[in-house]
Short mmCIF file of C-alpha atoms in Angstrom, two decimals:
data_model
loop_
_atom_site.label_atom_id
_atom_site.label_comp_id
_atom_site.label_asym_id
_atom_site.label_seq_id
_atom_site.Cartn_x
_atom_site.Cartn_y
_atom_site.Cartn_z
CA UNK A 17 65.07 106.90 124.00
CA UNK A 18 65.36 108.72 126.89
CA UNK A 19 68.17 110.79 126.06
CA UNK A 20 66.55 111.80 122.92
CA UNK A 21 62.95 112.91 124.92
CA UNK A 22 65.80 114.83 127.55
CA UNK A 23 66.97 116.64 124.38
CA UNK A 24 63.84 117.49 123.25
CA UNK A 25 63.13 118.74 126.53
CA UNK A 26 65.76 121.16 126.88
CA UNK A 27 65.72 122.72 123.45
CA UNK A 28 61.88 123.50 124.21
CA UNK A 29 62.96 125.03 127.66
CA UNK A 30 65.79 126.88 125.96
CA UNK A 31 63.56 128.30 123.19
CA UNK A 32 61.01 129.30 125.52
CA UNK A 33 63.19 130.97 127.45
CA UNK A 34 64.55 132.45 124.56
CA UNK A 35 61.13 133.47 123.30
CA UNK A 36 60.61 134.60 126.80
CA UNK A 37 62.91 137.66 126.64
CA UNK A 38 60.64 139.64 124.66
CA UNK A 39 58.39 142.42 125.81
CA UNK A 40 57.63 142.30 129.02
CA UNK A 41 57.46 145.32 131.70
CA UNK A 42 56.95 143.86 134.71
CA UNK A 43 60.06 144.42 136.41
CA UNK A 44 58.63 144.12 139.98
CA UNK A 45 59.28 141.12 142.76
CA UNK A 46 61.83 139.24 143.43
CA UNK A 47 60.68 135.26 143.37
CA UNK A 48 61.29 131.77 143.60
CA UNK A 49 59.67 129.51 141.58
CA UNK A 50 60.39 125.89 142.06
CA UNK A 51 62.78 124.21 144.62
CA UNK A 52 65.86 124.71 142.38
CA UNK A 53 68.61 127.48 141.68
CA UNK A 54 68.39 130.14 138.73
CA UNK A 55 70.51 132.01 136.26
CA UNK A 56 69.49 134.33 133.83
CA UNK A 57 71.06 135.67 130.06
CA UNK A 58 70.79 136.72 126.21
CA UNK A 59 72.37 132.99 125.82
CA UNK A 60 71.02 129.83 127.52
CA UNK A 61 73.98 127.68 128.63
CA UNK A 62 73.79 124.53 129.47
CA UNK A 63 75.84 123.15 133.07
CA UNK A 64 78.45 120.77 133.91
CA UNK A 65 75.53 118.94 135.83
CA UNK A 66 73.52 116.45 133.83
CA UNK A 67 69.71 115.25 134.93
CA UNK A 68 69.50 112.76 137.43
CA UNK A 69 67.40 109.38 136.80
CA UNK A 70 67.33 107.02 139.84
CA UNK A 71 66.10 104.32 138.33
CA UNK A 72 64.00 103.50 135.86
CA UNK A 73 60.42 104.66 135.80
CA UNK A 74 61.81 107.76 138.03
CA UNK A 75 61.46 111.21 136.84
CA UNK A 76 65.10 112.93 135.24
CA UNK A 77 64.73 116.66 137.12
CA UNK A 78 66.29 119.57 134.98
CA UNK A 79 66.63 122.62 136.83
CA UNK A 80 66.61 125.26 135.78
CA UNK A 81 67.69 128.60 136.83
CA UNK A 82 67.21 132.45 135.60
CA UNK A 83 67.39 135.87 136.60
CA UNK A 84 64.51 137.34 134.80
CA UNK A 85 61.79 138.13 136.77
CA UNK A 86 59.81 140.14 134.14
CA UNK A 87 59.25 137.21 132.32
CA UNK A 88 58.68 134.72 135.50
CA UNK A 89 54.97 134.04 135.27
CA UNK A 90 55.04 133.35 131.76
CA UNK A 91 58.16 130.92 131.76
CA UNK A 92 56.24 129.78 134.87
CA UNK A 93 53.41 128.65 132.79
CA UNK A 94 55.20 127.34 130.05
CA UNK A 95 57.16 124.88 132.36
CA UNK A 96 54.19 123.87 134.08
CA UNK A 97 52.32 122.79 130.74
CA UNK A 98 55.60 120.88 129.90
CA UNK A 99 55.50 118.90 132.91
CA UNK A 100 51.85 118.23 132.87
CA UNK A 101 52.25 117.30 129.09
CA UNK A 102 55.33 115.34 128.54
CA UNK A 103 54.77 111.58 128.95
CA UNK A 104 59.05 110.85 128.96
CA UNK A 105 59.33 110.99 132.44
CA UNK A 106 60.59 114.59 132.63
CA UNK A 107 60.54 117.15 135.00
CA UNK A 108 62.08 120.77 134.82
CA UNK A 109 62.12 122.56 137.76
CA UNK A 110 62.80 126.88 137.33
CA UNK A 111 64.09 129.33 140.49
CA UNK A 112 64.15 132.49 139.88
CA UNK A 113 66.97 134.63 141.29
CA UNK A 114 67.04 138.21 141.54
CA UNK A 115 69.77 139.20 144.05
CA UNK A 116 73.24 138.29 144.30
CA UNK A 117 72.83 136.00 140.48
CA UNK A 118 76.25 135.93 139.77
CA UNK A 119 77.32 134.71 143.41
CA UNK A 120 74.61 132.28 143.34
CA UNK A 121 76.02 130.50 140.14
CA UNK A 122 79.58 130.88 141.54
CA UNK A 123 78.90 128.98 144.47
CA UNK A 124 76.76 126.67 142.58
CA UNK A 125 79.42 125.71 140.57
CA UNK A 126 82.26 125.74 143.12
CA UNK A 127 79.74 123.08 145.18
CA UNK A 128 78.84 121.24 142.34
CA UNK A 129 75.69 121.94 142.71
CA UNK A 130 75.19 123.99 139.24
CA UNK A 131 71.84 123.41 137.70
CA UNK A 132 71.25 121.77 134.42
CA UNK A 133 70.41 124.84 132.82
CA UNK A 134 70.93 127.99 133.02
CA UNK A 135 69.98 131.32 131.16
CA UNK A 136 73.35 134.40 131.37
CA UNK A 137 72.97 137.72 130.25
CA UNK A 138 75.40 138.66 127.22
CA UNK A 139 77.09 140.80 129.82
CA UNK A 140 78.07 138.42 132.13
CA UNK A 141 78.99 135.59 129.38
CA UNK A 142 82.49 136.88 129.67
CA UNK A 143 83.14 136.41 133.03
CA UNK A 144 81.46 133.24 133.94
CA UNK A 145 83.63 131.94 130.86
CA UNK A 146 86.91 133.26 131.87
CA UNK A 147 86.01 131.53 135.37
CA UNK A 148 86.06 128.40 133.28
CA UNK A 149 82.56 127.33 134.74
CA UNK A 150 81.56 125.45 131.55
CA UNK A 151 81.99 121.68 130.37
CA UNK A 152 84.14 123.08 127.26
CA UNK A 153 86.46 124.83 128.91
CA UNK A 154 87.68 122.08 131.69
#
């Protein structure tokens, strides 16, 4: 049941940072959210790390990460309704990144330490899948 909830979970996260992208022109700041990492694109991509869920009753902890910080407030918001909300034991926990992005998820990956989500611009698609950084292409 709980996998189901998770999946539910992340395709509202994904959509609303899909939504997200829109019109915004607030370019100013760079931020950190949550206690997490951050990643940002056209195409929400999900990482090689899944949720972890000590035992049961405990809360599964998405992260996840972006590089948008026009739209930070407003995912902001949107994440902290979904926590408050969501009765599956659920958490999702956003960092925004502004500098350095693409180092950031390198090392992320390289350390294991990738989050469970993460948002890539269509330019950088290319590379971070040529670096072989996602599930389908180990």
């Amino acid at each position: 049941m709980w996998k189901k909830s998770l999946g539910l979970g992340l395709t509202a996260v994904l959509a609303i940072g899909t939504a997200a992208c829109g019109n915004s022109s607030n370019n100013g700041g760079a931020s950190s959210s949550a206690p997490a990492s951050s990643a940002s694109s056209s195409s929400p991509a999900a990482s090689s790390a899944a949720p972890s869920k000590a035992a049961s009753g405990d809360k599964a902890v998405i992260t996840y990460w972006t590089d948008d910080r026009h739209d930070q407030e407003y995912i902001k918001s949107l994440i902290e309704k979904f926590n408050a909300e969501n009765s599956d034991n659920i958490e999702v926990e956003l960092t925004v990144l502004s500098e350095n992005y693409n180092q950031s998820v390198d090392i992320a990956f390289s350390s294991n330490k990738a989050p469970d989500v993460l948002r890539l611009k269509s330019a950088n698609t290319e590379t971070f899948v040529k670096k072989r950084l996602f599930g389908a292409d180990r």
